[in-house]
Amino acid sequence: EPVASGVLFGAGEPLALEGGTGRLERDGNGALYAPQTADQRVRYELGVRSGQPGEAALADDRAVVPREGERFLSLPPLGPGVEALAREIVADAPNDLARARALETWLRRNGRYSDTPPPDEPGDARSPLERFLLGEREGHCEYFASAMVVMARTKGLPARLLNGFAGGRRNRVGDFLELTGADAHAWVELHFDRHGWVRFDPTPPDRRLAATGDATLAQRLEELRSALELFWFQHVVEFD
């Protein structure tokens, strides 16, 4: 469906593209955009390099700043509490992978997912990130991902935040995976010397896993409607 920015989604580093996308652009993080598709449906096939390196290989690697520069270590103005918390979490970690896993695990275990984070408190001069980390730790995926990025950077681990989709539901009528706005997600990547950008996800997974349960009657009817719509688009609108 139309995406305002014209971004093209893929499950990994893009290598090859086939489809009527028109002019392509690539941003500083390597993401692909097709500006001419921003207000229309588009169908494309994207070949990617995907997969995660094994834990043993990563444990033997080290986090280093990529060629793109020091911006992946830059930090917003913060009070001392965030760095102190990060230092406490990674205190016993023997290597960079262990430090990253410690931050990821701590956020998953000590945070609570919510689509409606607590509102700002009048007179509280702290940033939303500081209120999240040093308060009730309740928020949506961008809170968790931003928190891990910032804490990782305080420990010298180059990190970046990514946005995309995760989860989705299998449409059994049309045999395809359907992603909606509710599946939008944010996660984290850290840069390692030999393995490049490696994915981490500090958001508690409970909410996404709940979407994999048995479909209700209303959901099955929606699957039928969606499958018919896709069939019409592929075999009538796109017929050539």
Coordinates of C-alpha atoms in Angstrom, one line a residue:
E1 CA 0.0 0.0 0.0
P2 CA 1.1 3.6 -0.4
V3 CA 3.8 4.7 2.2
A4 CA 4.3 8.4 2.5
S5 CA 8.1 8.4 2.4
G6 CA 8.2 5.9 -0.5
V7 CA 10.5 3.6 1.6
L8 CA 11.0 0.0 0.3
F9 CA 10.9 -2.6 3.0
G10 CA 13.1 -5.7 3.0
A11 CA 14.3 -8.3 5.6
G12 CA 18.0 -7.5 5.4
E13 CA 20.6 -5.6 3.5
P14 CA 19.2 -4.8 0.0
L15 CA 21.2 -6.4 -2.9
A16 CA 18.9 -6.6 -5.9
L17 CA 15.5 -5.1 -6.8
E18 CA 12.9 -6.0 -9.5
G19 CA 9.7 -4.0 -10.0
G20 CA 8.1 -0.9 -11.3
T21 CA 9.5 1.5 -8.6
G22 CA 10.9 4.2 -10.8
R23 CA 13.9 6.2 -9.5
L24 CA 15.7 4.8 -6.5
E25 CA 17.4 6.7 -3.7
R26 CA 19.5 5.4 -0.8
D27 CA 19.9 7.2 2.6
G28 CA 22.9 7.4 4.9
N29 CA 21.9 4.1 6.6
G30 CA 21.5 2.2 3.4
A31 CA 17.7 2.2 3.3
L32 CA 16.0 2.3 -0.2
Y33 CA 13.4 4.8 -1.3
A34 CA 11.3 5.0 -4.4
P35 CA 9.8 8.6 -4.2
Q36 CA 7.5 8.1 -7.2
T37 CA 5.6 5.4 -5.3
A38 CA 4.8 7.6 -2.2
D39 CA 1.2 7.9 -3.2
Q40 CA 0.5 4.6 -4.9
R41 CA 0.6 0.9 -4.4
V42 CA 3.8 -0.8 -5.6
R43 CA 4.8 -4.4 -6.1
Y44 CA 8.5 -5.3 -6.1
E45 CA 10.8 -8.2 -5.3
L46 CA 13.8 -7.3 -3.1
G47 CA 16.8 -9.6 -2.8
V48 CA 18.6 -9.2 0.5
R49 CA 21.5 -10.4 2.6
S50 CA 20.0 -11.5 5.8
G51 CA 20.6 -13.8 8.8
Q52 CA 22.3 -13.2 12.1
P53 CA 25.9 -14.4 13.0
G54 CA 26.2 -17.0 15.8
E55 CA 26.7 -16.0 19.4
A56 CA 30.2 -17.6 19.5
A57 CA 31.4 -15.6 16.5
L58 CA 30.0 -12.4 17.9
A59 CA 31.5 -13.0 21.3
D60 CA 34.9 -13.2 19.6
D61 CA 34.2 -9.9 17.7
R62 CA 34.2 -6.4 19.1
A63 CA 32.0 -3.3 18.5
V64 CA 33.7 -0.6 16.4
V65 CA 32.6 2.6 14.9
P66 CA 31.7 2.1 11.2
R67 CA 33.1 4.1 8.3
E68 CA 30.1 6.4 8.3
G69 CA 31.6 8.2 11.3
E70 CA 31.2 8.9 15.0
R71 CA 27.5 9.9 14.8
F72 CA 26.6 6.4 16.0
L73 CA 28.2 7.3 19.4
S74 CA 26.7 10.8 19.7
L75 CA 24.4 11.4 22.7
P76 CA 21.7 13.9 23.6
P77 CA 22.1 16.0 26.8
L78 CA 21.5 13.6 29.7
G79 CA 21.7 13.6 33.4
P80 CA 24.2 11.2 35.1
G81 CA 21.5 8.7 35.9
V82 CA 21.3 7.0 32.5
E83 CA 25.0 6.4 32.2
A84 CA 25.1 5.1 35.8
L85 CA 22.3 2.7 35.1
A86 CA 24.0 1.4 31.9
R87 CA 27.2 1.0 33.8
E88 CA 25.5 -1.1 36.5
I89 CA 23.7 -3.3 33.9
V90 CA 26.9 -4.2 32.0
A91 CA 29.2 -4.4 35.0
D92 CA 29.8 -8.1 34.8
A93 CA 29.8 -8.5 31.0
P94 CA 33.1 -9.8 29.7
N95 CA 32.9 -8.6 26.1
D96 CA 30.9 -6.3 23.8
L97 CA 28.3 -8.9 22.8
A98 CA 27.7 -9.7 26.5
R99 CA 27.3 -5.9 27.2
A100 CA 24.7 -5.6 24.4
R101 CA 22.8 -8.7 25.5
A102 CA 22.8 -7.4 29.1
L103 CA 21.2 -4.2 28.0
E104 CA 18.7 -6.0 25.8
T105 CA 17.7 -8.5 28.5
W106 CA 17.4 -5.9 31.2
L107 CA 15.0 -3.8 29.2
R108 CA 12.9 -6.9 28.2
R109 CA 12.7 -8.0 31.9
N110 CA 12.2 -4.7 33.6
G111 CA 10.0 -2.8 31.2
R112 CA 6.3 -3.0 30.4
Y113 CA 4.9 -2.5 26.9
S114 CA 2.2 0.1 26.5
D115 CA 0.7 2.0 23.6
T116 CA -0.1 4.8 25.9
P117 CA 3.1 5.8 27.9
P118 CA 2.6 7.9 31.1
P119 CA 2.0 11.6 30.2
D120 CA 4.7 14.3 30.9
E121 CA 4.7 15.6 34.4
P122 CA 4.6 19.4 34.8
G123 CA 7.8 20.7 36.3
D124 CA 9.8 17.5 35.4
A125 CA 12.7 18.8 33.3
R126 CA 14.0 15.4 32.3
S127 CA 13.7 14.1 28.8
P128 CA 11.1 11.4 28.0
L129 CA 13.9 8.9 27.7
E130 CA 15.2 9.7 31.2
R131 CA 11.7 9.5 32.6
F132 CA 11.2 6.2 31.0
L133 CA 14.5 4.6 32.1
L134 CA 14.6 6.1 35.6
G135 CA 10.9 5.8 36.3
E136 CA 8.3 3.2 35.6
R137 CA 9.8 2.0 32.3
E138 CA 6.5 1.8 30.6
G139 CA 6.2 2.6 26.9
H140 CA 6.1 1.4 23.3
C141 CA 8.8 0.0 21.1
E142 CA 10.5 3.3 20.3
Y143 CA 11.0 3.9 24.0
F144 CA 12.7 0.6 24.5
A145 CA 14.8 0.8 21.3
S146 CA 15.9 4.4 22.0
A147 CA 16.8 3.5 25.5
M148 CA 19.0 0.7 24.4
V149 CA 20.7 2.8 21.7
V150 CA 21.5 5.6 24.2
M151 CA 22.7 3.2 27.0
A152 CA 24.8 1.3 24.5
R153 CA 26.4 4.6 23.3
T154 CA 27.3 5.6 26.8
K155 CA 29.3 2.4 27.0
G156 CA 31.1 3.1 23.7
L157 CA 29.0 0.7 21.6
P158 CA 28.1 2.2 18.2
A159 CA 24.3 1.8 17.9
R160 CA 21.4 2.9 15.7
L161 CA 17.6 2.7 15.8
L162 CA 15.6 1.1 13.0
N163 CA 12.0 1.4 12.1
G164 CA 10.0 -1.2 10.1
F165 CA 7.6 -4.0 10.7
A166 CA 7.7 -7.1 12.8
G167 CA 5.2 -9.9 13.3
G168 CA 2.2 -9.8 11.0
R169 CA -0.4 -12.5 10.4
R170 CA -0.6 -15.3 7.9
N171 CA -3.5 -14.9 5.5
R172 CA -4.6 -18.5 5.0
V173 CA -7.0 -17.7 2.2
G174 CA -4.4 -16.1 0.0
D175 CA -1.4 -17.7 1.5
F176 CA 0.6 -14.6 2.2
L177 CA 1.9 -12.7 5.2
E178 CA -0.1 -9.5 5.9
L179 CA 1.5 -6.6 7.8
T180 CA -0.6 -3.6 9.0
G181 CA 0.2 -0.3 10.7
A182 CA -0.3 -2.2 14.0
D183 CA 2.8 -4.2 13.2
A184 CA 5.1 -1.2 12.9
H185 CA 8.1 -1.7 15.1
A186 CA 11.4 -0.2 16.2
W187 CA 14.5 -2.1 17.1
V188 CA 18.3 -1.7 17.4
E189 CA 21.5 -2.5 15.6
L190 CA 25.1 -2.5 16.9
H191 CA 28.1 -2.4 14.7
F192 CA 30.7 -5.1 15.0
D193 CA 34.2 -5.1 13.4
R194 CA 33.8 -8.4 11.4
H195 CA 30.1 -8.8 11.2
G196 CA 28.8 -5.3 10.5
W197 CA 25.4 -4.2 11.9
V198 CA 23.8 -6.9 14.1
R199 CA 20.2 -6.8 15.2
F200 CA 18.9 -6.6 18.8
D201 CA 15.3 -6.1 20.1
P202 CA 14.9 -4.9 23.6
T203 CA 11.1 -4.6 23.5
P204 CA 9.1 -7.2 25.6
P205 CA 7.7 -9.6 22.9
D206 CA 4.4 -10.4 24.7
R207 CA 2.2 -8.1 22.5
R208 CA 3.6 -9.3 19.2
L209 CA 3.3 -13.0 20.2
A210 CA -0.3 -12.4 21.1
A211 CA -1.1 -11.8 17.5
T212 CA -0.1 -15.3 16.5
G213 CA -3.1 -17.0 18.3
D214 CA -6.2 -18.5 16.6
A215 CA -8.1 -16.1 14.3
T216 CA -11.6 -15.0 15.3
L217 CA -14.5 -15.1 12.8
A218 CA -14.1 -11.4 12.2
Q219 CA -10.4 -11.9 11.5
R220 CA -11.2 -14.7 9.1
L221 CA -13.7 -12.5 7.2
E222 CA -11.0 -9.8 7.0
E223 CA -8.6 -12.4 5.6
L224 CA -11.1 -13.2 2.9
R225 CA -11.6 -9.5 2.0
S226 CA -7.9 -8.8 2.0
A227 CA -7.1 -11.9 -0.2
L228 CA -9.8 -10.8 -2.7
E229 CA -8.4 -7.3 -2.8
L230 CA -4.9 -8.6 -3.4
F231 CA -6.2 -10.9 -6.2
W232 CA -8.0 -8.0 -7.8
F233 CA -4.9 -5.8 -7.6
Q234 CA -2.5 -8.5 -9.0
H235 CA -4.7 -10.0 -11.7
V236 CA -6.9 -7.2 -12.8
V237 CA -5.4 -3.8 -12.0
E238 CA -1.9 -4.9 -12.8
F239 CA -2.9 -7.1 -15.8
D240 CA -0.6 -6.3 -18.8

